[in-house]
CSV table of C-alpha atoms in Angstrom, one decimal:
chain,number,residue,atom,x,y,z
A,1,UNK,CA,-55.5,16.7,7.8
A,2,UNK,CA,-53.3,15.0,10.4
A,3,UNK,CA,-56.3,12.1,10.9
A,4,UNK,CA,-56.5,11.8,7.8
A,5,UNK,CA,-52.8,10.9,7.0
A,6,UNK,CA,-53.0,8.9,10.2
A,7,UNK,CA,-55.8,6.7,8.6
A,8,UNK,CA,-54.3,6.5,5.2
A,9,UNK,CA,-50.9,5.4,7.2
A,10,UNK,CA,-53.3,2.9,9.1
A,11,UNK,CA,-54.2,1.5,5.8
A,12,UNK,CA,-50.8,0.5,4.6
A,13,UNK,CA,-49.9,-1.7,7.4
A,14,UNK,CA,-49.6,-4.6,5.4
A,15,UNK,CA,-47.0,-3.2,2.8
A,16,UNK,CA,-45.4,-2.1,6.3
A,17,UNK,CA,-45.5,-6.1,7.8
A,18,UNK,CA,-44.1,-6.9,4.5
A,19,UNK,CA,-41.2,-4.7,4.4
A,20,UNK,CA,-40.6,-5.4,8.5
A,21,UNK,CA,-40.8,-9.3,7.0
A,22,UNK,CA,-38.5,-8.6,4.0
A,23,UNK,CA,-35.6,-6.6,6.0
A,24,UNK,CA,-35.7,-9.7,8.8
A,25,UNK,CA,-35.9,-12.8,6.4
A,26,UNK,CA,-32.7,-10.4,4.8
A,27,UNK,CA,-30.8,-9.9,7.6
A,28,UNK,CA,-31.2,-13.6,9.2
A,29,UNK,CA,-30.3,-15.6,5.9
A,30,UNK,CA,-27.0,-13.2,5.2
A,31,UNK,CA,-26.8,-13.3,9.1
A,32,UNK,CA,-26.6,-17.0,9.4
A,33,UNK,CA,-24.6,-17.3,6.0
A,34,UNK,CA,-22.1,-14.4,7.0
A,35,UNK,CA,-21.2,-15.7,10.1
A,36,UNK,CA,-20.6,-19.4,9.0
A,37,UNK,CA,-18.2,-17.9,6.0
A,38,UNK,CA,-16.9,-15.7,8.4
A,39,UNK,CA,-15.9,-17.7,11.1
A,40,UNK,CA,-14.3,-20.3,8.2
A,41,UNK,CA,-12.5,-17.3,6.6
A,42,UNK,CA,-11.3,-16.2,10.1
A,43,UNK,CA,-10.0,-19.7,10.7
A,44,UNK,CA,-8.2,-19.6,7.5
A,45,UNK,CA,-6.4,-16.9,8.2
A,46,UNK,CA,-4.9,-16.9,11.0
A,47,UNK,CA,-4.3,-21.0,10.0
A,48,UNK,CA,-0.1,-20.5,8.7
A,49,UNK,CA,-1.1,-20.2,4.7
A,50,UNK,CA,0.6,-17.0,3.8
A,51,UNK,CA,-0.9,-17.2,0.7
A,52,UNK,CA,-3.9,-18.1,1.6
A,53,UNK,CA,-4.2,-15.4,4.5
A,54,UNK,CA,-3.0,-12.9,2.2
A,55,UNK,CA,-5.6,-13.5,-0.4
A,56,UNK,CA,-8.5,-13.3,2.2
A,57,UNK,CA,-6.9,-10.1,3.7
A,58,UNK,CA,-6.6,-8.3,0.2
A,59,UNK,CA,-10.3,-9.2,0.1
A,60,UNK,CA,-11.3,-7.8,2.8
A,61,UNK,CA,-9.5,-5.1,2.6
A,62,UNK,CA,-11.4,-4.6,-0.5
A,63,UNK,CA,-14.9,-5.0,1.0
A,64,UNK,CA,-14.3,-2.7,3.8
A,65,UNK,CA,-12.4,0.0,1.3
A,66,UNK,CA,-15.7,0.3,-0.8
A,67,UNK,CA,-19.3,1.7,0.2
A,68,UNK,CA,-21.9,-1.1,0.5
A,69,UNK,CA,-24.3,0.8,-2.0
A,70,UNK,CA,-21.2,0.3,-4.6
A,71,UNK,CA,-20.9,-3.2,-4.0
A,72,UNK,CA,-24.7,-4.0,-4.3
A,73,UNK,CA,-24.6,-2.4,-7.7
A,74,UNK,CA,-21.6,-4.1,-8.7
A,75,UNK,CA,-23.1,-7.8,-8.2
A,76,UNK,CA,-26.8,-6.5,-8.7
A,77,UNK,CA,-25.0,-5.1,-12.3
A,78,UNK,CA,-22.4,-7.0,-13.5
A,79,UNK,CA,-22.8,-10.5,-12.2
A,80,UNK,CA,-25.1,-10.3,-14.8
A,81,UNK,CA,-22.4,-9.4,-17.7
A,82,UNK,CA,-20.7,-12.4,-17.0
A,83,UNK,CA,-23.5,-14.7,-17.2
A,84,UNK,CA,-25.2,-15.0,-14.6
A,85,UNK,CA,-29.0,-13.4,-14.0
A,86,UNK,CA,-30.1,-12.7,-10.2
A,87,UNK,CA,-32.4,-11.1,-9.2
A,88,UNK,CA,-32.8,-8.9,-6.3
A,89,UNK,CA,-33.5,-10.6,-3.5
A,90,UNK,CA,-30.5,-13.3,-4.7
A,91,UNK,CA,-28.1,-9.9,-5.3
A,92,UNK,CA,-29.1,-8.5,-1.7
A,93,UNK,CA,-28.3,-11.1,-0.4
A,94,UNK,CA,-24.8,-12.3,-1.7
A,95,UNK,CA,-24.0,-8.5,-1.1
A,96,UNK,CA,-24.9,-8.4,3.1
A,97,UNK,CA,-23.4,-12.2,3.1
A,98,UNK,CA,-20.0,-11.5,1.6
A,99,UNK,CA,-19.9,-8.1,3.8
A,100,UNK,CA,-21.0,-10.0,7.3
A,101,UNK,CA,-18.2,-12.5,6.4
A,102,UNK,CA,-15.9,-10.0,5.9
A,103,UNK,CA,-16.1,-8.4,9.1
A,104,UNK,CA,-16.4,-11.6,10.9
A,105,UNK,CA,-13.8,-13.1,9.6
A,106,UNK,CA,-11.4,-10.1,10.8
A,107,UNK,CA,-13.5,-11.0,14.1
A,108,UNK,CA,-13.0,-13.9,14.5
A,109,UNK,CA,-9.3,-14.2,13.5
A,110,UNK,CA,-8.6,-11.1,16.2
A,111,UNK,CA,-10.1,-13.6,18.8
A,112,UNK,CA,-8.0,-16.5,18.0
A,113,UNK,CA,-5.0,-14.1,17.9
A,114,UNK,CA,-5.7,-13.0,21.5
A,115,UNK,CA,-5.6,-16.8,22.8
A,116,UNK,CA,-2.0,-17.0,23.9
A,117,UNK,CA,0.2,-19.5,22.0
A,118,UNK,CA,1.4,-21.7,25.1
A,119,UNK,CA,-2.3,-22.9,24.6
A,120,UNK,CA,-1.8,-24.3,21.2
A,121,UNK,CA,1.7,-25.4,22.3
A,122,UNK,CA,0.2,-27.5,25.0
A,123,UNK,CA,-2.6,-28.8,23.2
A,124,UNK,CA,0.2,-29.8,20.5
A,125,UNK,CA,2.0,-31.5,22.9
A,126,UNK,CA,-0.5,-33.2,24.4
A,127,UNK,CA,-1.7,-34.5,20.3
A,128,UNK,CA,-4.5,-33.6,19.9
A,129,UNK,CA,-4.9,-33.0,16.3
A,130,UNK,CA,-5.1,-29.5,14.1
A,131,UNK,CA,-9.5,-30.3,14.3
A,132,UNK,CA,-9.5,-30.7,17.5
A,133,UNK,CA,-7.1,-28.0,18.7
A,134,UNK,CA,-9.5,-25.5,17.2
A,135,UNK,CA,-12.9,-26.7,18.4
A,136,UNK,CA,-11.6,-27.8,22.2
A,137,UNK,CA,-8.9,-25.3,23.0
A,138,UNK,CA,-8.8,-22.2,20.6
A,139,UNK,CA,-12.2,-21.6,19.6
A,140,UNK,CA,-13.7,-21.6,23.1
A,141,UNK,CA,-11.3,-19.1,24.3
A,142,UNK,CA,-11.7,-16.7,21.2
A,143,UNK,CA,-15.3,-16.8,21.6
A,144,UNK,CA,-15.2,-14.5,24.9
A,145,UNK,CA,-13.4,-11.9,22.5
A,146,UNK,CA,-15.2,-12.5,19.3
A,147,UNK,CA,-19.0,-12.5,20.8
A,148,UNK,CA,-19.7,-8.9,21.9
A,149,UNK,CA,-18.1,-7.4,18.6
A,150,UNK,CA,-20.0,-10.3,16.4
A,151,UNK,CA,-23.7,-9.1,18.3
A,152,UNK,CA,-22.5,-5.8,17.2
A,153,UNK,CA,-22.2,-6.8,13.6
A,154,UNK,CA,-25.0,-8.4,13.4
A,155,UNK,CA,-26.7,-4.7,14.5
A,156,UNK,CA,-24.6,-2.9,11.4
A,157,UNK,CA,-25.7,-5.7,9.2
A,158,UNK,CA,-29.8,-5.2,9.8
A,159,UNK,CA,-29.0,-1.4,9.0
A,160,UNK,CA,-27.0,-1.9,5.6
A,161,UNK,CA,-29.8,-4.4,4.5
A,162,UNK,CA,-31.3,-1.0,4.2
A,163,UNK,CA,-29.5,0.2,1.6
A,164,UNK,CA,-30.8,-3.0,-0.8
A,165,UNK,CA,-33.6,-0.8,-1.4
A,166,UNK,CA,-31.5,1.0,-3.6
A,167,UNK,CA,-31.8,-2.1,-6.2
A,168,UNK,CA,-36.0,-2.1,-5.8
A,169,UNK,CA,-36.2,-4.7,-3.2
A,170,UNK,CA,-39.4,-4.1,-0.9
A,171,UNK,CA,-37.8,-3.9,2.6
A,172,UNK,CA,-38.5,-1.7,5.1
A,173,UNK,CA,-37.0,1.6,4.1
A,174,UNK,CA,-38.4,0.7,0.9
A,175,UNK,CA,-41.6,0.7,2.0
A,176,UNK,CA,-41.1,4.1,3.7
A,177,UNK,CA,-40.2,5.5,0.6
A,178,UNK,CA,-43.0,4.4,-1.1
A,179,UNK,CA,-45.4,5.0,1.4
A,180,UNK,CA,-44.2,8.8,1.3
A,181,UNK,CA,-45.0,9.4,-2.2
A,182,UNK,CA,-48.9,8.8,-1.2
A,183,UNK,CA,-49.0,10.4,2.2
A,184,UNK,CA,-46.2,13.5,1.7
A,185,UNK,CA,-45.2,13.4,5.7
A,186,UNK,CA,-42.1,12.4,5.9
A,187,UNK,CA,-41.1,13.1,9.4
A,188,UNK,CA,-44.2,10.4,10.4
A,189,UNK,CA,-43.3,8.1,7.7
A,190,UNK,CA,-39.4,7.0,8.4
A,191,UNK,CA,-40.4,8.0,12.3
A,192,UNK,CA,-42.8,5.1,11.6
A,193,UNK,CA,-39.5,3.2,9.9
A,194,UNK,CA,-37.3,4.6,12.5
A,195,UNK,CA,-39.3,2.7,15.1
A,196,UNK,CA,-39.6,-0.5,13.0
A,197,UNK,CA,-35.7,-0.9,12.8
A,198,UNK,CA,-34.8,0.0,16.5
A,199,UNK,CA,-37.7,-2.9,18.0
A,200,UNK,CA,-35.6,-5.2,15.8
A,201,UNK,CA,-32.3,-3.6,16.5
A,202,UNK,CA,-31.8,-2.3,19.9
A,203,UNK,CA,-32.5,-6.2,21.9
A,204,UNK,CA,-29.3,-6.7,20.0
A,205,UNK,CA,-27.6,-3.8,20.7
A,206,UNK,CA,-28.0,-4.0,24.5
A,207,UNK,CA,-27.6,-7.7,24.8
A,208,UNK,CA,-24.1,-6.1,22.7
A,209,UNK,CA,-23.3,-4.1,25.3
A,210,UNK,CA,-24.0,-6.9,28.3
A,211,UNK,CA,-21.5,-9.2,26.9
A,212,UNK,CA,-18.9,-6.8,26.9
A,213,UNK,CA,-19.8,-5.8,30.4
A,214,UNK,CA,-19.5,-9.5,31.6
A,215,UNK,CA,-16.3,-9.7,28.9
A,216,UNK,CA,-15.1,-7.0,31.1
A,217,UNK,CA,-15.5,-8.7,34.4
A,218,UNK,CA,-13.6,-11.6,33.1
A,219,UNK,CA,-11.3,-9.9,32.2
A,220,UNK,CA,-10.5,-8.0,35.7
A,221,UNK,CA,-11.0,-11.7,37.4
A,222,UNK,CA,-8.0,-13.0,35.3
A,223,UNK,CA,-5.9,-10.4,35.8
A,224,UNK,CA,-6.6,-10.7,39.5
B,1,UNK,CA,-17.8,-11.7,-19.9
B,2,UNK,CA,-16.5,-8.3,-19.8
B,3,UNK,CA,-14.5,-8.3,-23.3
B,4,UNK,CA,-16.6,-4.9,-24.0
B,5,UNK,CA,-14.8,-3.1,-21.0
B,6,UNK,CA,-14.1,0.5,-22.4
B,7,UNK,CA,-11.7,2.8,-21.1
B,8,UNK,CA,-12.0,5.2,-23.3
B,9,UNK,CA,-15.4,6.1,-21.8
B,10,UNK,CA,-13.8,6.1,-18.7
B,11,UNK,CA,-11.4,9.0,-19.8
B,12,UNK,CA,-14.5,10.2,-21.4
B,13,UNK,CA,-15.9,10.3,-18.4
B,14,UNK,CA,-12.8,11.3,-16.1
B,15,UNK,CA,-13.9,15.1,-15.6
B,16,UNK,CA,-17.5,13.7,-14.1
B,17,UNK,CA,-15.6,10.6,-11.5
B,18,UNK,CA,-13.0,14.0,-11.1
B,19,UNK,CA,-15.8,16.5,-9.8
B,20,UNK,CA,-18.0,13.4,-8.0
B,21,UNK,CA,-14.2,12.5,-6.0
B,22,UNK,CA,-14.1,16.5,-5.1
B,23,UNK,CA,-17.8,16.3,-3.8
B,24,UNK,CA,-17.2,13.2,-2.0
B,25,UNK,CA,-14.0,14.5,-0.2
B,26,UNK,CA,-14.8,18.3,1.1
B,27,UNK,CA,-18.7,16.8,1.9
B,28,UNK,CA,-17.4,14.1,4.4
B,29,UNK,CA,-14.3,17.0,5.7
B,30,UNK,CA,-17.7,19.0,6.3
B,31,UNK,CA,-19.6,16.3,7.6
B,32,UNK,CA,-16.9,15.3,9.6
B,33,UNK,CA,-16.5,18.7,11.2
B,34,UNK,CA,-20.1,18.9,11.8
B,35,UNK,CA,-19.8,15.3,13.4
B,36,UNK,CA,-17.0,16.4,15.8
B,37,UNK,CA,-19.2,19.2,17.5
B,38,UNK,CA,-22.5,17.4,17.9
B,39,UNK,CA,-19.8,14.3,19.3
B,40,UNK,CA,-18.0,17.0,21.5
B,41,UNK,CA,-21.9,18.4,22.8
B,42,UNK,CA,-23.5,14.7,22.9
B,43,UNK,CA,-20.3,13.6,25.1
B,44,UNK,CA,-20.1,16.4,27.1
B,45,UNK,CA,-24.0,16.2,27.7
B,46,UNK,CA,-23.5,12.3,29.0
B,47,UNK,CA,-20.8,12.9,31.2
B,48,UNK,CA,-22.9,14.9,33.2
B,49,UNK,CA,-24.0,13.5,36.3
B,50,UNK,CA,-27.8,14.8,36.7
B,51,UNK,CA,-30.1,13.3,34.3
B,52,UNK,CA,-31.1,16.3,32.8
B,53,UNK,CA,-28.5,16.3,30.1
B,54,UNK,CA,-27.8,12.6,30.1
B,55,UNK,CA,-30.9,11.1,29.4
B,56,UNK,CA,-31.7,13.1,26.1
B,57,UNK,CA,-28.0,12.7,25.1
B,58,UNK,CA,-28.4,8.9,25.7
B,59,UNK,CA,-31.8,8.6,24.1
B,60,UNK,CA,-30.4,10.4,21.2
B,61,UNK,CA,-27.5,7.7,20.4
B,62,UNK,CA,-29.5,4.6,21.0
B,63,UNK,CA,-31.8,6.3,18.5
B,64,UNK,CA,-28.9,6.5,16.6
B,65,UNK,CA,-27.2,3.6,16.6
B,66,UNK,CA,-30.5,1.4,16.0
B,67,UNK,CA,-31.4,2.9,13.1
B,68,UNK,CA,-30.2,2.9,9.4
B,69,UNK,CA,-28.5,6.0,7.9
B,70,UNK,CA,-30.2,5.7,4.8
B,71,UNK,CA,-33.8,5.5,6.6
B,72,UNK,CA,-32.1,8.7,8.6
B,73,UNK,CA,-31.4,10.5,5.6
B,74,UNK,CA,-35.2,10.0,4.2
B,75,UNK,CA,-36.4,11.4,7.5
B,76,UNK,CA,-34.8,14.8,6.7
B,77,UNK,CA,-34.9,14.8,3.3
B,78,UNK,CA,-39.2,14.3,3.1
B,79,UNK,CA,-39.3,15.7,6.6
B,80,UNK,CA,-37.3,19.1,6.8
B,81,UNK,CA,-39.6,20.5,4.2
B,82,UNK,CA,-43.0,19.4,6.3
B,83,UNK,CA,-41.4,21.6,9.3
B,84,UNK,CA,-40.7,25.0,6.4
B,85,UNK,CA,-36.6,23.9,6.1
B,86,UNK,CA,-36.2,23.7,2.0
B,87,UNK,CA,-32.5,22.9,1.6
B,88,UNK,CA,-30.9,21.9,-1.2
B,89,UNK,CA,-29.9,17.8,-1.0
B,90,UNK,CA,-26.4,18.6,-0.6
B,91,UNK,CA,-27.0,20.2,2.3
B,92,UNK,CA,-30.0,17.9,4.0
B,93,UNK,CA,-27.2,15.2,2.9
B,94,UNK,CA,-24.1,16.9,5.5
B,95,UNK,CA,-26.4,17.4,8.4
B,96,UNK,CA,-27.6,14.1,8.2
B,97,UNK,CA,-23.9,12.9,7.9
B,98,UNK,CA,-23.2,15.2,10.9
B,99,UNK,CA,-25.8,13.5,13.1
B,100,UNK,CA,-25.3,10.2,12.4
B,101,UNK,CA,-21.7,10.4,12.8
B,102,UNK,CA,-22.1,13.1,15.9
B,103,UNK,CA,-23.5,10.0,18.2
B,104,UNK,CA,-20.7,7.3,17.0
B,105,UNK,CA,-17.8,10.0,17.7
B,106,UNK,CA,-20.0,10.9,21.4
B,107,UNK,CA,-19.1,7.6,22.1
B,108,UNK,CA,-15.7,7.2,20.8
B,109,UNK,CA,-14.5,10.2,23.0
B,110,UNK,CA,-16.0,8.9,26.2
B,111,UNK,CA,-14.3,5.9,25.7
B,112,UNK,CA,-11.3,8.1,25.3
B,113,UNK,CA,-12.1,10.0,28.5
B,114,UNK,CA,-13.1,7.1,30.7
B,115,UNK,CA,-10.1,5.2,29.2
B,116,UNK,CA,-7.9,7.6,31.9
B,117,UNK,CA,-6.7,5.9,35.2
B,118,UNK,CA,-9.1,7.0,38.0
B,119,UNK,CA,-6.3,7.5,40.0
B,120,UNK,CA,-5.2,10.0,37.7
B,121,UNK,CA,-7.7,12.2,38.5
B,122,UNK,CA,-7.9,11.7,42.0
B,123,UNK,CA,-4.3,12.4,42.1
B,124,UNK,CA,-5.3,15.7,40.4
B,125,UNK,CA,-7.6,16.3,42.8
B,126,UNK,CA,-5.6,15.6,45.4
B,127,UNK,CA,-3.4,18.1,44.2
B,128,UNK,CA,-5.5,21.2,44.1
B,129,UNK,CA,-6.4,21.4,40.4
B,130,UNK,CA,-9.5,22.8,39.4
B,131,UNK,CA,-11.9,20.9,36.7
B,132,UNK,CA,-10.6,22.9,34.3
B,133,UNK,CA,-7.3,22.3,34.7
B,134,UNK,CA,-7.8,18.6,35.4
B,135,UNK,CA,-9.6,18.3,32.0
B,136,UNK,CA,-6.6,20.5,30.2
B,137,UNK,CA,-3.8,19.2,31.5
B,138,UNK,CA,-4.8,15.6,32.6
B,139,UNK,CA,-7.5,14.1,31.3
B,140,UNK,CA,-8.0,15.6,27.6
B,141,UNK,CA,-4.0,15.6,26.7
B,142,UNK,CA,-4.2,11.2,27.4
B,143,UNK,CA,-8.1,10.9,26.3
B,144,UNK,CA,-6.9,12.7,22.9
B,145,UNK,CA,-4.2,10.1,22.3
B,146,UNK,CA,-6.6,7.0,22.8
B,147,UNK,CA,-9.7,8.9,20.6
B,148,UNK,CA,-7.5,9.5,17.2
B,149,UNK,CA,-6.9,6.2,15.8
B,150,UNK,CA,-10.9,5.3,16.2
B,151,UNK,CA,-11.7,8.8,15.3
B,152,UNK,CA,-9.6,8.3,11.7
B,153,UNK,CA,-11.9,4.6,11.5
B,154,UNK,CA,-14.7,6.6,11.9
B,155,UNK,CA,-13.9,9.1,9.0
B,156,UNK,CA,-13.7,6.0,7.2
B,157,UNK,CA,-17.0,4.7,7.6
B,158,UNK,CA,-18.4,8.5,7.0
B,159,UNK,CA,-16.3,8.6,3.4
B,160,UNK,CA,-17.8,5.4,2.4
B,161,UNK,CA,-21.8,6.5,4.3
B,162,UNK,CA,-21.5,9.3,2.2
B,163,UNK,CA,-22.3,7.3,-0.9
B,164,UNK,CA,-25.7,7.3,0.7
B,165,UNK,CA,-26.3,10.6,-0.6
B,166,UNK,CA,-26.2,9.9,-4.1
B,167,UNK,CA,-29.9,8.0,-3.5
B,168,UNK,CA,-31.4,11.7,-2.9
B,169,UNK,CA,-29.2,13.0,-6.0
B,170,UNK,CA,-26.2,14.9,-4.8
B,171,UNK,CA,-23.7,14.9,-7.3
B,172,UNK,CA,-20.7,13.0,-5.5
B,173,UNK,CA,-18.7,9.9,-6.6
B,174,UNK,CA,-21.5,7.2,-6.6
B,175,UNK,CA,-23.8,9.1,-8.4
B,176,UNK,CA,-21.1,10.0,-11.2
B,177,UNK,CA,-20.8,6.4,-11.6
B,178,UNK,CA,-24.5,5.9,-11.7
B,179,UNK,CA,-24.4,8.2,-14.5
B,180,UNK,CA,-22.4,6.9,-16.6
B,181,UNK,CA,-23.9,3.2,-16.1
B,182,UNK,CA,-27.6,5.1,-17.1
B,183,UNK,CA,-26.1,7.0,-19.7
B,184,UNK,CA,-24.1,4.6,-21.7
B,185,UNK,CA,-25.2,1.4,-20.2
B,186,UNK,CA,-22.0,0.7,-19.2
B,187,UNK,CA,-22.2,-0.3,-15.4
B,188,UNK,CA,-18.9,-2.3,-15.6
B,189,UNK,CA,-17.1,0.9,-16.0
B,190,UNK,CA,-19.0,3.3,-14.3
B,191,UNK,CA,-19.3,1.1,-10.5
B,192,UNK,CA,-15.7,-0.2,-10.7
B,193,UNK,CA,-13.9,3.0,-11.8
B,194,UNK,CA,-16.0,4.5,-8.6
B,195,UNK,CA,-14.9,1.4,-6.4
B,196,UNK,CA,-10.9,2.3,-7.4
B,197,UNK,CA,-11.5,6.2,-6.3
B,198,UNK,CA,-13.2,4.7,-2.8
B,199,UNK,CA,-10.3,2.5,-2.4
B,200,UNK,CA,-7.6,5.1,-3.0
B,201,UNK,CA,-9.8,7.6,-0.1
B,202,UNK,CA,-9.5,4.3,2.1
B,203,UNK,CA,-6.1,3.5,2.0
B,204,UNK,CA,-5.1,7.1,2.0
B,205,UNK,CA,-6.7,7.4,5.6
B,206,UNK,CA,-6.3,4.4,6.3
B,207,UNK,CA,-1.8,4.9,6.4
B,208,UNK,CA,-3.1,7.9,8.1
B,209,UNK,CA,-4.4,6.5,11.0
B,210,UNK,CA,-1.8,3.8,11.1
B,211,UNK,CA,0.8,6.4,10.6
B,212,UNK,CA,-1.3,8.7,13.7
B,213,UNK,CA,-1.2,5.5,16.3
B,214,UNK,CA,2.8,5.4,15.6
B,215,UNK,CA,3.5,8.6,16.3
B,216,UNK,CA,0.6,8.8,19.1
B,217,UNK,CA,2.7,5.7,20.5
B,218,UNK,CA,-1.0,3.6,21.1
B,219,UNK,CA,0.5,0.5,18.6
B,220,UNK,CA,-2.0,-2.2,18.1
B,221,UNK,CA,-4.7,0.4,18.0
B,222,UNK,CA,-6.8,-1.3,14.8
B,223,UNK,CA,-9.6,0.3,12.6
């Protein structure tokens, strides 16, 4: 019974590369995509606009207020109502990159808050302009802050490209689900999906967990 | 565009969103709960020093942490009928909740705990005090200050995880809203009259933990 289940599990390894395919082609696009938009968005708001920064924080606020499942059927749903067809993979994908930026950018605007403003003074003083303020002076400091949180979003964005199954794309929890319908053992199945998700997730979530070690260490050397 | 937008299904429709919001909010109180104890036994297990109780306690929130809710909540919902357990969804849906959130909270309160000065508890070791009393009066009275705010940001994430659940067919808010986007084909109304009920549970915890780290004195303490 078991070996049976075992070789009928054997024999859907390919829907099972395809799914491990679809959740990392997924994650990397929104990945790359979310963290570009975020770290413009984080720039923004912490750049003086109160209007601007308010905007972007009322966003935000919105994104993070509202379940991820809710938000993919907005877009997946209504996007449509207002003219414009997508289809899944298009939706799934708007959905994890408007939620990565959204947490980066509240990222990476923490990180430039922490650099301490007789930095910007002296860079201002010393004219360099707004451009290169940011790239040479702020943003290098704010990246030993943002990093180990940003690795750590990057692990909760892999997981909630789970939930894209909802709207029928073929990922990997997808593929669980369907493979369960043929061979009813569910605690071999998503063990089988389990295991797919943590090889691609935990690399990430202890290289997390260095960088805030060494982030640490910094730290105590400064305050030394 | 939206120029079809009815509220009047929405009133329609209020009792359903009514009974879904009710669902949502005592299933993630009893998640919650559930969460707190496997967090209290997963911590207490890794703050022990043989390996005996650490390791399975560590194993247990990697596993955790690298894994998706939604591919947890499959796992017991095709999987606790395969070992005899036939529970109703609700139910499958809360312990999952539980477990999930049980490893994030472990975490949470070590930070709390290993958040207090060492000298602190050398001090209270220097002054006689037993473990017991070292925990009560020391360590748990400062560790409990640091872990509410994150604990609060953690009830927020569960509130919104819980919509999760509707994808096995418990009747909370998401899957009102799914209903009455099935039912009427009116998805408009249904996902963002659901949306406004998850934003007024946000905001209502989220003053709450803002209003916890002022009186807790830990200002700057963000979720």
């Amino acid at each position: 019974m078991i070996w049976h289940q075992f070789l009928s599990l054997a024999g859907s390894y390919p829907l099972a590369l395809r799914g491990l395919g679809m959740t990392v082609v997924l994650s990397l696009i929104s990945l790359v995509l979310g963290t570009l938009l975020g770290f413009g968005l984080g720039i923004l708001r912490t750049g003086g606009n109160r209007l601007i920064s308010g905007v972007i924080g009322a966003w935000v606020d919105l994104i993070r207020g509202t379940p991820f499942l809710v938000q993919i059927f907005l877009i997946f749903f209504i996007l449509p109502e207002f003219g414009i067809e997508l289809d899944a993979f298009t939706a799934g994908i708007i959905a994890l990159t408007n939620l990565a930026a959204c947490f980066i950018c509240e990222i990476v605007a923490a990180g430039i808050r922490s650099v301490p403003t007789g930095q910007v003074e002296a860079a201002l003083a010393s004219g360099l302009s707004r451009w290169q303020r940011m790239r040479q002076v702020v943003l290098p400091q704010a990246m030993r802050i943002v990093l180990p949180p940003l690795v750590g979003q990057y692990v909760l964005l892999i997981k909630d490209s789970s939930v894209v199954s909802a709207i029928g794309l073929t990922d990997l929890t997808r593929v669980g689900w369907l493979v369960v319908q043929r061979v009813p053992n569910g605690l071999l199945v998503f063990f089988l999906v389990g295991v797919g998700y943590f090889i691609v997730c935990y690399p990430l979530i202890m290289l997390a967990r260095r960088l805030e070690r060494r982030m640490g260490a910094a730290h105590g050397e400064v305050q030394l | 565009m939206l120029e079809n937008f009815s509220f009047r299904t929405i009133v329609e429709y209020l009792p359903l969103f009514g009974q879904g919001l009710v669902t949502t909010v005592w299933l993630s109180a009893l998640s919650f709960i559930g969460a707190l104890v496997v967090g209290i036994v997963l911590c207490a297990m890794n703050l022990q020093r043989g390996w005996l109780f650490r390791a399975p306690a560590k194993a247990y929130i990697d596993a955790v942490r690298a894994t998706p809710l939604l591919a947890q909540l499959y796992f017991l919902y095709f999987g606790l009928p395969r070992l005899g357990f036939v529970l109703p969804e609700l139910v499958v849906g809360i312990i999952a909740l539980s477990l999930n959130s049980g490893a994030y909270i472990a975490e949470i309160i070590r930070a709390g705990i290993l958040s207090i000065p060492r000298g602190q508890v050398e001090a209270s070791v220097a002054s006689g005090m037993t473990y017991v009393q070292r925990m009560r009066l020391v360590v748990l009275p400062q560790a409990f200050k640091v872990t509410i705010p994150p604990l609060l940001g953690q009830a927020i994430v569960l509130v919104k995880d819980s919509a999760l659940l509707s994808l096995i067919s418990v009747a909370e808010l998401t899957r009102a809203g799914q209903l009455l986007a099935s039912d009427r084909f009116m998805p408009a109304e249904g996902f963002l009259t659901i949306a406004a009920f998850y934003l007024l549970l946000y905001y209502c915890l989220k003053g709450l933990a803002a209003l916890s780290s002022r009186w807790l004195g830990t200002a700057g303490a963000r979720t």
